[in-house]
């Protein structure tokens, strides 16, 4: 490190130097030694990680001038800033009619799911190894600073900054609960009598309870998840021998793939036969907010299941209003005085009506709310001011109607009601001399509308590659019960002293491990299938979502709702190789130099490839992005591989709005052997379009047994709102939802 203007600037850069021969840590040291004026001590201090188990490169602390010098060196392919990413949170398997443990424990036990997350609480009952055999012979992983067993067979941690908050453990142990929740959702053992303090009591289980778990702690309380740590985790996980990678984290803004640590790591995983499953993000329902957009990744949205958590408000006049909350506090039906937050502002503390009615910290007068239930009109769903001023409970009237589907947990008796119900409660308070009420303990109700995509789930269209429909799939992500770290607050509030073994939280972080488990299930039965084949099976067998419940249609749910029962027998798959993805990148405007930053291959080249649309990538969905004022004119080429019966014949059916014409050639595909491939083309045409919302269609191949379904979407874009080139990023939308914590652990 060097001093600039008498100040020290810490810059972490993941330097992916892909050499043509095997390299060692000494190679990295020698490069830094030469860069840092021949100082061995500075070179040693600068080097953070040396990647070399699965791909070549290293992370180092460098100043801006050093970065500039280093990036010009002949053997350096790329320099990537150490961006921070964010974490995106068992009835769900029953809701999908899937009984975990459908395959033999020996087959499932051969599969290792790697989790890039906040760690794990190894003592949780969900991770017991009773009856499990030793790890598979292929496994090369290690356990650092915690005791593993035959369930958790690997545990590593990464902290390139060397900063450890007082709340954290210098080990793979989970301090915030997120990683424990995701890993148990995917692969937790069966635990009878699991509940959140009595709510949602039943058997908790992961989708593949006999699969192995490998933990790569890259996310830290208050610090986030750094690129340098993520790349180091990928390097280890691939070499350790994981079969599936589950990543419930992502960036605030989509980056070009050569600057995206998750995309780069997932590309190298794909090359080694490992599928990366990732959360779509929690910035919905705004359009074009989905993250983890690389086509070699499985991008997962979040949807509901047929159970919701209700905590009702009962007023002194007998009126009852249902609220949404995971409320374990029992007031036993006793009524308490009700006040509106706007009437009890802490004026002496410099607060007025606006802060008070939002129940912001320090905004309420403790002399006026102690022992009372407070009605908050909170834009952010906040209640902190009530806790700090010793209020007894909180009724949160949330003025953003599309976020009323999230059941939050609070550190006091509380519930969240619709705006109209909040207005009615306020009217009661204002017109009653001594208003009283109570908040009933939570209960679970049947949600007959399920499944529908959660309000917070990030939406498409894909900002980097409009022809690639993202997200790919949706899975349960609302109100998921799973294991938790007992040192982590169940509500995310520092005022919450409760300790729980299981917690109910929401997020695409929770939907992602469902998809990871399903991918592991497919891998166990079809160990030789490629990542693209597994992904295709998940997408083409998905259950159709009801567009009447989801205004954004495929931009919300992709190919549909994940269907674990059908994924192992899809009939046909859309396969894709490393070469296919390289061709895709070249078509997207990458050149030979930028391509190498992703692939690490010295012979990777875009020579002879003309940039254009991504219509020939062998993807299981079809997207037509039409610039405003232009006519519809797209031709797709696809190849399907038979993975089912010999001597089968598939016939195509097409559904699309009358204004768009879709032609498929040929209309019949006949197969005589397993593994046989057939190619078809899809031509989409139509009149000029302006400001056209998404038009949804389908292309379905059927042989009488299998249904291979692919969505086809047509929509309009403006030239400055989307881009097909990674070098012309759009500035239209910022992914800001992760900066607001609605007590949802993303």
XYZ file of C-alpha atoms in Angstrom:
746
model
C 0.000 0.000 0.000
C 1.146 3.510 -0.716
C 0.217 6.798 0.942
C -1.517 9.407 -1.176
C -1.838 12.936 0.159
C -0.803 11.628 3.583
C -3.846 9.346 3.672
C -4.041 5.610 3.169
C -6.601 4.417 0.658
C -7.569 0.754 0.784
C -8.513 -0.583 -2.611
C -9.189 -4.279 -3.117
C -8.936 -5.505 -6.640
C -9.571 -9.023 -7.809
C -6.956 -9.409 -10.488
C -7.818 -12.300 -12.767
C -4.522 -13.151 -14.423
C -5.205 -16.237 -16.488
C -1.824 -17.788 -17.232
C -1.136 -20.358 -19.880
C 0.690 -22.626 -17.452
C 0.141 -23.745 -13.897
C 1.059 -21.014 -11.446
C 1.734 -20.701 -7.736
C 1.302 -18.108 -5.017
C 4.906 -17.088 -5.652
C 3.867 -15.868 -9.118
C 1.421 -13.435 -7.531
C 4.012 -12.335 -4.984
C 6.603 -11.767 -7.687
C 4.222 -9.574 -9.696
C 3.387 -7.483 -6.647
C 7.054 -7.379 -5.623
C 7.928 -5.813 -8.964
C 5.003 -3.406 -8.819
C 5.656 -2.185 -5.270
C 9.216 -0.923 -5.790
C 10.774 -4.266 -4.971
C 9.472 -4.250 -1.412
C 8.883 -7.765 -0.077
C 7.047 -6.458 2.990
C 4.652 -4.334 0.914
C 4.020 -7.199 -1.491
C 3.231 -9.554 1.388
C 0.950 -6.994 3.039
C -0.819 -6.222 -0.242
C -1.659 -9.825 -1.238
C -5.085 -10.855 0.115
C -6.028 -14.017 -1.813
C -4.332 -16.142 -4.422
C -6.872 -17.936 -6.597
C -5.495 -21.033 -8.249
C -7.517 -24.114 -7.361
C -10.218 -23.604 -10.015
C -9.123 -20.482 -11.909
C -6.099 -18.192 -11.846
C -5.882 -14.781 -10.257
C -5.494 -12.996 -6.953
C -6.881 -10.187 -4.808
C -4.630 -7.415 -3.522
C -4.721 -4.035 -1.793
C -3.606 -1.439 -4.325
C -3.760 2.322 -4.669
C -5.282 3.876 -7.832
C -1.881 4.603 -9.455
C -0.775 1.032 -8.722
C -3.955 -0.291 -10.270
C -3.330 1.786 -13.380
C 0.228 0.475 -13.678
C -0.763 -3.096 -12.896
C -3.609 -3.202 -15.430
C -1.141 -2.367 -18.216
C 1.137 -5.298 -17.453
C 1.310 -7.901 -20.196
C 0.152 -10.901 -18.165
C -2.804 -9.144 -16.507
C -6.159 -9.696 -18.187
C -8.436 -7.639 -15.945
C -8.679 -5.663 -12.718
C -12.017 -5.730 -10.889
C -12.917 -3.407 -7.990
C -13.943 -5.142 -4.774
C -17.638 -4.207 -4.912
C -19.924 -5.091 -2.014
C -22.934 -7.292 -2.627
C -25.955 -7.851 -0.391
C -27.810 -10.842 1.002
C -31.149 -11.179 -0.781
C -34.924 -15.211 3.191
C -41.817 -25.980 6.093
C -44.617 -25.962 4.535
C -43.219 -24.908 1.155
C -42.294 -28.425 0.048
C -45.727 -29.715 1.058
C -47.291 -26.827 -0.871
C -45.501 -28.100 -3.989
C -46.701 -31.677 -3.274
C -43.100 -32.755 -2.967
C -42.042 -35.261 -0.326
C -38.335 -34.874 0.458
C -36.415 -38.111 0.440
C -37.964 -39.435 -2.783
C -34.646 -40.883 -3.913
C -32.354 -43.269 -2.087
C -30.230 -41.668 0.644
C -27.087 -43.028 -1.039
C -27.844 -41.192 -4.280
C -28.843 -37.981 -2.532
C -25.831 -38.279 -0.236
C -23.494 -38.102 -3.218
C -24.626 -34.539 -3.908
C -22.919 -31.570 -2.246
C -24.602 -28.161 -2.244
C -22.259 -25.253 -1.649
C -23.711 -22.123 -0.020
C -22.089 -18.714 -0.482
C -23.749 -16.955 2.412
C -23.338 -15.744 6.006
C -22.238 -19.085 7.440
C -24.094 -21.738 9.397
C -25.076 -22.699 12.958
C -23.759 -26.271 12.975
C -25.467 -27.291 16.241
C -28.944 -26.782 14.750
C -31.061 -29.925 14.739
C -31.500 -29.411 10.998
C -27.860 -30.375 10.479
C -27.646 -33.570 12.502
C -25.984 -36.452 10.661
C -27.745 -39.381 12.256
C -27.653 -42.349 9.906
C -25.596 -40.575 7.271
C -22.597 -42.212 5.651
C -19.158 -40.551 5.387
C -18.730 -37.854 2.714
C -18.385 -39.014 -0.906
C -14.877 -39.992 -1.980
C -14.699 -37.080 -4.440
C -14.861 -34.519 -1.627
C -11.757 -32.377 -1.027
C -13.191 -29.686 1.247
C -12.148 -28.614 4.729
C -13.713 -27.261 7.894
C -12.184 -24.181 9.516
C -12.813 -23.271 13.159
C -16.002 -25.302 13.537
C -16.684 -29.011 13.924
C -18.230 -30.625 10.878
C -20.009 -33.951 10.590
C -21.386 -36.156 7.834
C -24.035 -33.526 7.052
C -21.936 -30.358 7.053
C -18.821 -31.628 5.309
C -17.138 -28.324 4.488
C -16.982 -24.907 6.128
C -14.682 -22.062 5.130
C -14.768 -18.311 5.741
C -13.364 -15.325 3.864
C -12.740 -11.799 5.087
C -10.419 -9.874 2.794
C -10.744 -6.666 4.820
C -9.777 -8.281 8.100
C -12.631 -6.483 9.883
C -14.737 -8.424 12.360
C -17.692 -6.640 14.006
C -18.230 -7.459 17.666
C -21.389 -9.324 16.684
C -19.452 -11.674 14.407
C -17.492 -14.908 14.727
C -14.063 -15.346 13.196
C -15.206 -18.624 11.723
C -17.904 -20.008 9.394
C -20.373 -19.729 12.280
C -23.477 -17.719 11.375
C -24.068 -14.540 13.402
C -27.111 -13.230 11.510
C -29.134 -16.367 10.713
C -29.361 -15.913 6.951
C -26.996 -18.718 5.930
C -28.462 -21.132 8.471
C -31.938 -20.429 7.075
C -30.999 -20.898 3.403
C -28.949 -24.060 3.906
C -31.652 -25.732 5.996
C -34.316 -24.743 3.451
C -32.434 -26.610 0.746
C -30.896 -29.533 2.617
C -31.947 -29.536 6.276
C -32.777 -32.846 7.972
C -36.311 -33.495 9.196
C -37.056 -31.892 12.562
C -40.402 -32.662 14.180
C -42.177 -30.022 16.238
C -40.336 -27.102 14.670
C -41.995 -23.692 15.018
C -41.392 -20.011 15.540
C -42.286 -19.672 19.206
C -45.353 -21.847 18.661
C -46.352 -20.451 15.258
C -46.396 -22.693 12.147
C -45.653 -25.796 14.179
C -44.830 -28.911 12.186
C -41.974 -30.805 10.599
C -39.195 -28.679 9.152
C -37.201 -30.203 6.327
C -35.123 -29.298 3.346
C -35.899 -30.453 -0.165
C -32.942 -32.860 -0.253
C -32.431 -33.770 3.423
C -29.734 -36.345 2.692
C -27.587 -34.092 0.508
C -24.351 -32.738 1.959
C -23.776 -29.110 2.877
C -20.601 -27.110 2.258
C -20.490 -23.585 3.674
C -18.498 -20.673 2.249
C -18.989 -17.660 4.498
C -18.547 -14.539 2.372
C -21.141 -12.250 3.978
C -20.672 -10.508 7.310
C -22.936 -8.597 9.655
C -22.839 -4.865 8.779
C -20.103 -5.439 6.155
C -21.886 -7.187 3.299
C -20.215 -9.545 0.836
C -17.095 -8.526 -1.094
C -16.058 -9.528 -4.606
C -12.632 -10.670 -3.451
C -14.169 -13.042 -0.901
C -16.766 -14.314 -3.368
C -14.142 -15.184 -5.986
C -12.027 -16.932 -3.354
C -15.072 -18.945 -2.299
C -15.832 -19.943 -5.902
C -12.213 -20.999 -6.357
C -12.398 -23.278 -3.328
C -15.936 -24.570 -3.849
C -15.291 -25.719 -7.414
C -12.058 -27.451 -6.416
C -13.628 -28.942 -3.277
C -16.133 -30.814 -5.422
C -19.533 -29.159 -4.924
C -22.287 -30.191 -7.343
C -24.619 -27.211 -6.976
C -23.894 -23.672 -5.784
C -26.584 -21.670 -3.997
C -26.118 -17.902 -3.762
C -28.777 -15.814 -2.027
C -26.999 -12.526 -2.678
C -26.463 -10.024 -5.448
C -25.513 -6.561 -6.609
C -27.517 -3.348 -6.349
C -26.998 -2.752 -10.077
C -26.273 -5.219 -12.868
C -22.656 -4.993 -13.940
C -21.117 -6.093 -17.229
C -20.256 -9.721 -16.744
C -16.515 -9.043 -16.777
C -17.018 -6.843 -13.673
C -19.440 -9.219 -11.937
C -17.777 -11.620 -9.482
C -20.871 -13.845 -9.307
C -21.117 -14.088 -13.090
C -17.386 -14.819 -13.450
C -17.378 -17.390 -10.677
C -20.536 -19.032 -12.001
C -19.002 -19.229 -15.481
C -16.031 -21.161 -14.114
C -18.397 -23.357 -12.119
C -20.379 -24.065 -15.291
C -17.178 -25.095 -17.055
C -16.669 -27.698 -14.317
C -20.248 -28.981 -14.477
C -21.616 -27.018 -11.502
C -24.912 -25.122 -11.767
C -25.127 -21.818 -9.865
C -28.562 -20.949 -8.475
C -28.981 -17.290 -7.485
C -31.650 -14.979 -6.078
C -33.208 -12.406 -8.402
C -33.156 -9.634 -5.770
C -35.661 -7.781 -3.612
C -36.145 -4.518 -5.509
C -39.629 -5.268 -6.839
C -42.132 -4.541 -8.007
C -40.261 -1.898 -10.012
C -39.453 -3.106 -13.544
C -35.981 -4.016 -14.787
C -34.616 -4.567 -11.277
C -33.634 -8.248 -11.488
C -29.999 -9.064 -10.738
C -27.823 -12.119 -11.437
C -28.600 -11.909 -15.148
C -25.948 -14.194 -16.662
C -27.608 -16.891 -18.823
C -25.393 -19.608 -17.305
C -26.982 -18.911 -13.886
C -30.434 -19.973 -12.663
C -32.143 -16.772 -11.481
C -34.952 -17.281 -8.976
C -37.906 -15.021 -8.136
C -39.978 -15.345 -4.958
C -43.645 -16.298 -4.706
C -46.223 -17.163 -2.093
C -47.558 -20.442 -0.774
C -50.977 -21.252 0.624
C -50.207 -20.168 4.186
C -50.076 -16.644 5.528
C -49.486 -15.247 9.002
C -52.281 -13.124 10.435
C -52.359 -11.049 13.636
C -55.687 -9.292 14.119
C -56.471 -5.927 15.708
C -59.574 -5.829 17.938
C -60.931 -2.385 18.860
C -63.031 -1.435 21.845
C -66.052 -0.969 19.566
C -65.877 -4.621 18.531
C -64.419 -4.006 15.072
C -61.772 -6.507 13.979
C -59.109 -5.813 11.349
C -56.789 -8.523 9.996
C -53.114 -7.649 9.959
C -50.089 -9.376 8.460
C -47.361 -10.251 10.964
C -45.382 -13.062 12.535
C -46.529 -12.095 16.026
C -45.679 -14.454 18.880
C -46.577 -12.046 21.697
C -49.682 -12.893 23.725
C -51.737 -10.078 25.197
C -54.408 -12.639 26.119
C -57.199 -10.509 24.700
C -56.581 -7.700 27.178
C -57.333 -4.241 25.795
C -54.944 -1.317 26.221
C -55.167 2.418 25.450
C -54.720 3.326 21.778
C -52.952 6.454 20.515
C -52.018 7.784 17.099
C -48.290 8.437 16.731
C -48.951 11.839 15.196
C -50.512 13.004 18.463
C -47.554 12.031 20.653
C -44.540 13.620 18.947
C -41.339 14.179 20.894
C -41.189 17.902 20.162
C -38.494 18.501 22.776
C -36.299 16.094 20.861
C -36.651 18.132 17.691
C -39.342 15.989 16.073
C -42.575 17.012 14.433
C -45.640 15.364 12.946
C -43.878 13.738 9.989
C -41.268 11.881 12.046
C -43.774 10.993 14.739
C -46.449 9.441 12.543
C -43.739 7.350 10.878
C -42.639 6.165 14.355
C -39.010 6.926 13.597
C -36.384 6.415 16.325
C -36.617 9.072 19.037
C -39.685 10.682 17.474
C -42.262 9.728 20.136
C -42.928 11.087 23.643
C -42.352 8.267 26.104
C -44.516 9.989 28.729
C -47.523 9.707 26.426
C -47.139 6.214 24.945
C -45.754 4.056 27.773
C -48.070 1.074 28.205
C -50.118 1.963 25.118
C -50.589 0.568 21.635
C -49.477 3.074 18.984
C -50.866 3.445 15.455
C -48.036 4.306 13.050
C -48.585 5.629 9.509
C -45.171 4.493 8.388
C -43.864 4.781 4.849
C -41.009 2.451 5.785
C -43.032 0.115 7.958
C -41.045 1.386 10.934
C -41.947 0.879 14.585
C -38.602 1.604 16.253
C -39.821 4.802 17.871
C -42.494 2.831 19.730
C -39.932 0.454 21.215
C -37.560 3.247 22.199
C -40.356 5.180 23.942
C -41.584 2.117 25.888
C -44.798 1.668 23.953
C -46.616 -1.607 24.553
C -47.404 -2.454 20.934
C -47.629 -1.110 17.404
C -50.163 -1.155 14.598
C -48.353 -0.264 11.387
C -50.518 1.203 8.641
C -48.404 0.818 5.537
C -49.319 3.278 2.743
C -47.620 1.196 0.036
C -50.355 -1.306 -0.853
C -48.236 -3.695 -2.903
C -45.996 -4.494 0.094
C -48.820 -5.745 2.302
C -48.017 -9.400 1.466
C -44.916 -9.542 3.695
C -45.377 -10.908 7.206
C -42.736 -9.204 9.323
C -41.555 -10.093 12.791
C -41.381 -7.344 15.428
C -39.711 -7.136 18.868
C -43.066 -6.236 20.496
C -46.749 -7.041 19.911
C -47.321 -5.599 16.439
C -49.097 -6.123 13.163
C -49.317 -4.449 9.766
C -52.719 -3.439 8.383
C -53.924 -2.138 5.032
C -54.111 1.622 4.581
C -57.909 1.648 4.574
C -58.045 -0.316 7.814
C -55.447 2.006 9.292
C -57.651 4.971 8.405
C -60.609 3.305 10.121
C -58.545 2.669 13.267
C -57.396 6.306 13.254
C -60.993 7.470 12.930
C -61.924 5.335 15.946
C -59.071 6.865 17.975
C -60.086 10.423 17.048
C -63.807 9.981 17.720
C -63.627 7.947 20.932
C -63.009 9.483 24.346
C -60.976 6.557 25.673
C -59.989 4.407 22.668
C -58.781 0.916 23.512
C -57.759 -2.155 21.576
C -55.591 -5.218 21.507
C -53.417 -7.192 19.100
C -54.099 -10.914 18.949
C -51.305 -13.461 18.849
C -50.474 -14.628 15.342
C -52.125 -17.517 13.573
C -51.864 -19.111 10.146
C -54.618 -18.747 7.554
C -55.124 -20.453 4.220
C -54.165 -18.265 1.274
C -56.367 -19.424 -1.587
C -54.725 -16.989 -4.032
C -51.359 -18.752 -3.934
C -49.089 -18.875 -5.726
C -48.447 -15.291 -6.775
C -45.153 -13.451 -7.071
C -44.159 -11.510 -3.959
C -44.297 -7.733 -4.190
C -40.624 -7.326 -3.309
C -39.349 -9.867 -5.846
C -37.249 -8.129 -8.495
C -38.727 -7.999 -11.976
C -37.542 -8.121 -15.540
C -37.008 -7.195 -18.243
C -33.327 -8.005 -18.383
C -31.390 -4.737 -18.476
C -28.206 -6.251 -19.866
C -29.588 -8.718 -22.422
C -33.261 -8.032 -23.268
C -33.624 -11.231 -25.321
C -32.772 -13.394 -22.285
C -35.867 -13.564 -20.093
C -35.046 -13.040 -16.414
C -35.878 -14.157 -13.791
C -35.845 -17.775 -14.994
C -38.224 -19.315 -12.488
C -40.125 -18.570 -9.289
C -40.212 -20.580 -6.064
C -41.615 -20.130 -2.538
C -40.043 -17.129 -0.840
C -42.782 -15.668 1.365
C -43.005 -16.585 5.064
C -40.555 -19.496 4.994
C -39.893 -21.353 8.263
C -36.365 -22.727 8.546
C -33.473 -23.060 10.985
C -31.956 -19.963 12.576
C -28.892 -18.880 14.498
C -29.771 -18.515 18.208
C -27.497 -15.478 18.552
C -29.324 -13.571 15.800
C -32.345 -11.397 16.436
C -35.403 -13.054 14.852
C -36.773 -9.648 13.821
C -33.482 -8.005 12.890
C -34.028 -5.450 15.657
C -31.330 -4.726 18.251
C -34.172 -4.398 20.778
C -35.242 -8.006 20.235
C -33.764 -10.311 22.896
C -35.669 -13.440 21.896
C -33.665 -16.550 21.001
C -35.140 -18.963 18.473
C -34.071 -22.160 16.723
C -36.362 -21.542 13.744
C -37.485 -18.317 12.128
C -40.017 -17.154 9.539
C -38.596 -14.704 6.987
C -39.156 -13.686 3.376
C -37.063 -12.790 0.346
C -35.656 -14.139 -2.891
C -32.941 -15.408 -0.554
C -35.549 -17.908 0.574
C -36.730 -18.901 -2.907
C -33.200 -19.488 -4.193
C -32.438 -22.504 -1.932
C -35.712 -24.107 -3.008
C -34.454 -24.024 -6.593
C -30.988 -25.157 -5.444
C -32.548 -28.192 -3.768
C -34.532 -29.066 -6.888
C -31.361 -28.766 -8.974
C -29.604 -31.096 -6.525
C -32.504 -33.539 -6.819
C -32.098 -33.610 -10.606
C -28.315 -33.938 -10.310
C -28.669 -36.920 -7.974
C -30.772 -38.828 -10.510
C -28.922 -37.559 -13.590
C -25.303 -37.038 -12.461
C -24.046 -36.613 -16.033
C -26.425 -33.838 -17.013
C -24.846 -30.465 -17.713
C -25.776 -27.331 -15.740
C -27.746 -26.104 -18.776
C -29.665 -29.387 -19.016
C -30.614 -29.231 -15.327
C -31.672 -25.613 -15.706
C -33.701 -26.449 -18.811
C -35.492 -29.280 -17.011
C -36.445 -26.928 -14.172
C -37.741 -24.253 -16.543
C -39.621 -26.331 -19.143
C -41.485 -28.395 -16.519
C -42.547 -25.375 -14.444
C -46.181 -24.943 -13.483
C -48.030 -22.206 -15.350
C -48.608 -19.081 -13.247
C -51.912 -17.199 -13.416
C -51.201 -13.879 -15.206
C -54.327 -12.352 -13.621
C -52.530 -12.442 -10.256
C -49.237 -11.130 -11.639
C -49.442 -7.926 -13.670
C -45.843 -8.251 -14.833
C -46.424 -11.734 -16.231
C -43.167 -13.470 -17.226
C -41.121 -10.496 -16.045
C -42.247 -11.533 -12.560
C -42.112 -15.332 -12.720
C -40.067 -16.291 -15.786
C -40.948 -19.769 -17.059
C -43.361 -20.323 -14.155
C -43.498 -21.892 -10.699
C -40.931 -24.569 -9.969
C -42.375 -28.097 -10.050
C -40.139 -30.619 -8.237
C -42.363 -33.538 -9.248
C -41.707 -33.161 -12.980
C -38.099 -31.997 -13.221
C -36.410 -35.391 -13.418
C -38.333 -36.410 -16.547
C -38.558 -33.354 -18.827
C -38.512 -35.317 -22.091
C -36.374 -32.793 -23.962
C -33.737 -30.344 -22.766
C -32.163 -27.222 -24.233
C -28.480 -27.875 -23.671
C -25.696 -25.299 -23.893
C -21.937 -25.509 -23.570
C -19.124 -23.124 -22.746
C -18.697 -22.494 -26.483
C -22.355 -21.492 -26.771
C -22.022 -18.948 -23.975
C -18.820 -17.580 -25.499
C -20.624 -17.089 -28.807
C -23.440 -15.356 -26.899
C -20.965 -12.970 -25.268
C -19.376 -12.158 -28.607
C -22.808 -11.416 -30.066
C -23.431 -9.081 -27.125
C -20.466 -6.916 -28.058
C -17.640 -8.457 -26.061
C -14.343 -8.597 -27.885
C -11.509 -11.066 -27.524
C -9.904 -9.030 -24.747
C -13.020 -8.561 -22.605
C -14.101 -12.139 -23.274
C -10.932 -13.474 -21.642
C -11.772 -11.540 -18.495
C -14.721 -13.886 -18.014
C -13.525 -17.168 -19.471
C -9.858 -17.102 -18.492
C -9.107 -18.985 -21.699
C -6.065 -17.841 -23.645
C -7.604 -19.037 -26.902
C -11.032 -17.458 -26.336
C -11.852 -15.336 -29.358
C -14.688 -13.372 -30.938
C -13.085 -13.421 -34.360
C -15.665 -13.710 -37.103
C -18.685 -13.088 -34.837
C -20.842 -10.096 -35.743
C -22.521 -8.449 -32.725
C -26.278 -8.735 -32.728
C -29.280 -10.184 -30.953
C -29.026 -13.185 -28.643
C -31.689 -15.163 -30.485
C -29.461 -18.144 -31.265
C -28.375 -18.933 -27.707
C -29.954 -22.307 -26.914
C -32.073 -20.936 -24.070
C -35.345 -22.483 -22.803
C -37.265 -19.192 -23.218
C -37.804 -16.737 -26.073
C -37.661 -12.961 -25.729
C -38.359 -10.364 -28.428
C -37.477 -6.809 -27.409
C -38.769 -4.413 -30.065
C -37.554 -0.826 -30.200
C -40.437 1.655 -30.143
C -41.790 2.274 -33.624
C -40.204 -0.819 -35.149
C -41.976 -3.894 -36.485
C -41.654 -7.324 -34.912
C -39.130 -9.458 -36.761
C -37.117 -12.138 -34.946
C -35.847 -15.590 -35.827
C -34.696 -18.042 -33.158
C -32.739 -21.240 -33.628
C -33.030 -23.924 -30.962
C -31.751 -27.473 -30.522
C -33.384 -29.943 -28.150
C -31.891 -33.166 -26.850
C -33.985 -36.235 -26.147
C -33.447 -37.420 -22.557
C -36.483 -39.695 -22.290
C -37.932 -42.415 -24.457
C -36.629 -43.903 -27.655
C -38.896 -43.742 -30.699
C -40.768 -40.661 -29.543
C -42.411 -37.978 -31.657
C -43.107 -34.448 -30.415
C -45.555 -32.037 -31.993
C -45.568 -28.309 -31.399
C -48.412 -26.034 -30.352
C -48.116 -22.247 -30.258
C -50.137 -19.699 -28.322
C -49.744 -15.969 -28.941
C -51.858 -12.858 -29.275
C -53.472 -12.352 -32.665
C -51.341 -9.299 -33.484
C -48.143 -11.345 -33.486
C -47.483 -14.218 -35.870
C -45.343 -17.168 -34.725
C -44.140 -19.883 -37.093
C -42.220 -22.984 -35.949
C -40.357 -25.210 -38.419
C -40.491 -28.147 -38.418
C -43.716 -28.746 -36.522
C -42.799 -32.323 -35.659
C -39.617 -33.757 -34.114
C -38.988 -37.510 -34.105
C -36.342 -39.226 -31.990
C -35.109 -42.816 -32.206
C -32.462 -42.767 -29.451
C -31.758 -41.128 -26.124
C -29.283 -38.278 -26.594
C -30.417 -37.553 -30.142
C -30.632 -33.858 -31.055
C -33.078 -32.010 -33.276
C -33.054 -28.368 -34.375
C -36.012 -26.102 -35.063
C -36.536 -22.423 -35.838
C -39.085 -19.967 -34.520
C -39.970 -16.928 -36.610
C -41.847 -14.116 -34.869
C -43.313 -11.269 -36.910
C -45.808 -8.478 -36.444
C -46.666 -4.841 -37.105
C -44.912 -1.771 -35.762
C -45.311 -1.340 -32.014
C -45.131 1.650 -29.689
C -45.355 1.530 -25.883
C -46.549 -2.063 -25.989
C -46.739 -3.894 -22.650
C -45.579 -7.469 -22.483
C -47.412 -9.904 -24.743
C -47.182 -13.468 -23.515
C -47.165 -16.633 -25.558
C -45.907 -20.208 -25.369
C -44.167 -22.781 -27.521
C -44.980 -26.290 -26.310
C -43.665 -29.638 -27.527
C -45.719 -32.729 -26.582
C -45.260 -36.443 -27.221
C -48.288 -37.684 -25.296
C -46.252 -38.129 -22.097
C -44.016 -35.092 -21.760
C -44.919 -31.415 -21.976
C -41.914 -29.219 -22.824
C -43.133 -25.657 -22.362
C -41.256 -22.436 -23.164
C -42.632 -18.912 -22.733
C -42.328 -16.440 -25.594
C -42.641 -12.750 -24.765
C -42.807 -9.692 -27.016
C -42.440 -6.201 -25.607
C -41.217 -2.744 -26.583
C -38.170 -0.882 -25.363
C -36.654 2.531 -25.934
C -33.058 2.867 -26.994
C -32.071 4.679 -23.795
C -33.921 2.397 -21.376
C -32.389 -0.943 -22.304
C -29.250 -2.104 -24.000
C -28.018 -5.202 -25.737
C -24.422 -4.202 -25.142
C -22.583 -4.460 -21.832
C -20.692 -1.334 -22.775
C -23.724 0.979 -22.870
C -25.186 0.661 -19.388
C -28.522 2.255 -18.638
C -28.840 4.729 -15.797
C -32.618 4.539 -15.593
C -33.173 2.503 -12.426
C -31.191 2.074 -9.249
C -31.742 -1.045 -7.167
C -32.408 0.665 -3.865
C -34.634 -1.724 -1.952
C -31.801 -3.561 -0.265
C -30.799 -0.361 1.533
C -34.162 -0.308 3.298
C -34.556 -3.034 5.874
C -38.198 -3.903 6.359
C -36.938 -6.466 8.881
C -36.630 -8.841 5.972
C -33.293 -10.568 5.910
C -32.207 -10.336 2.311
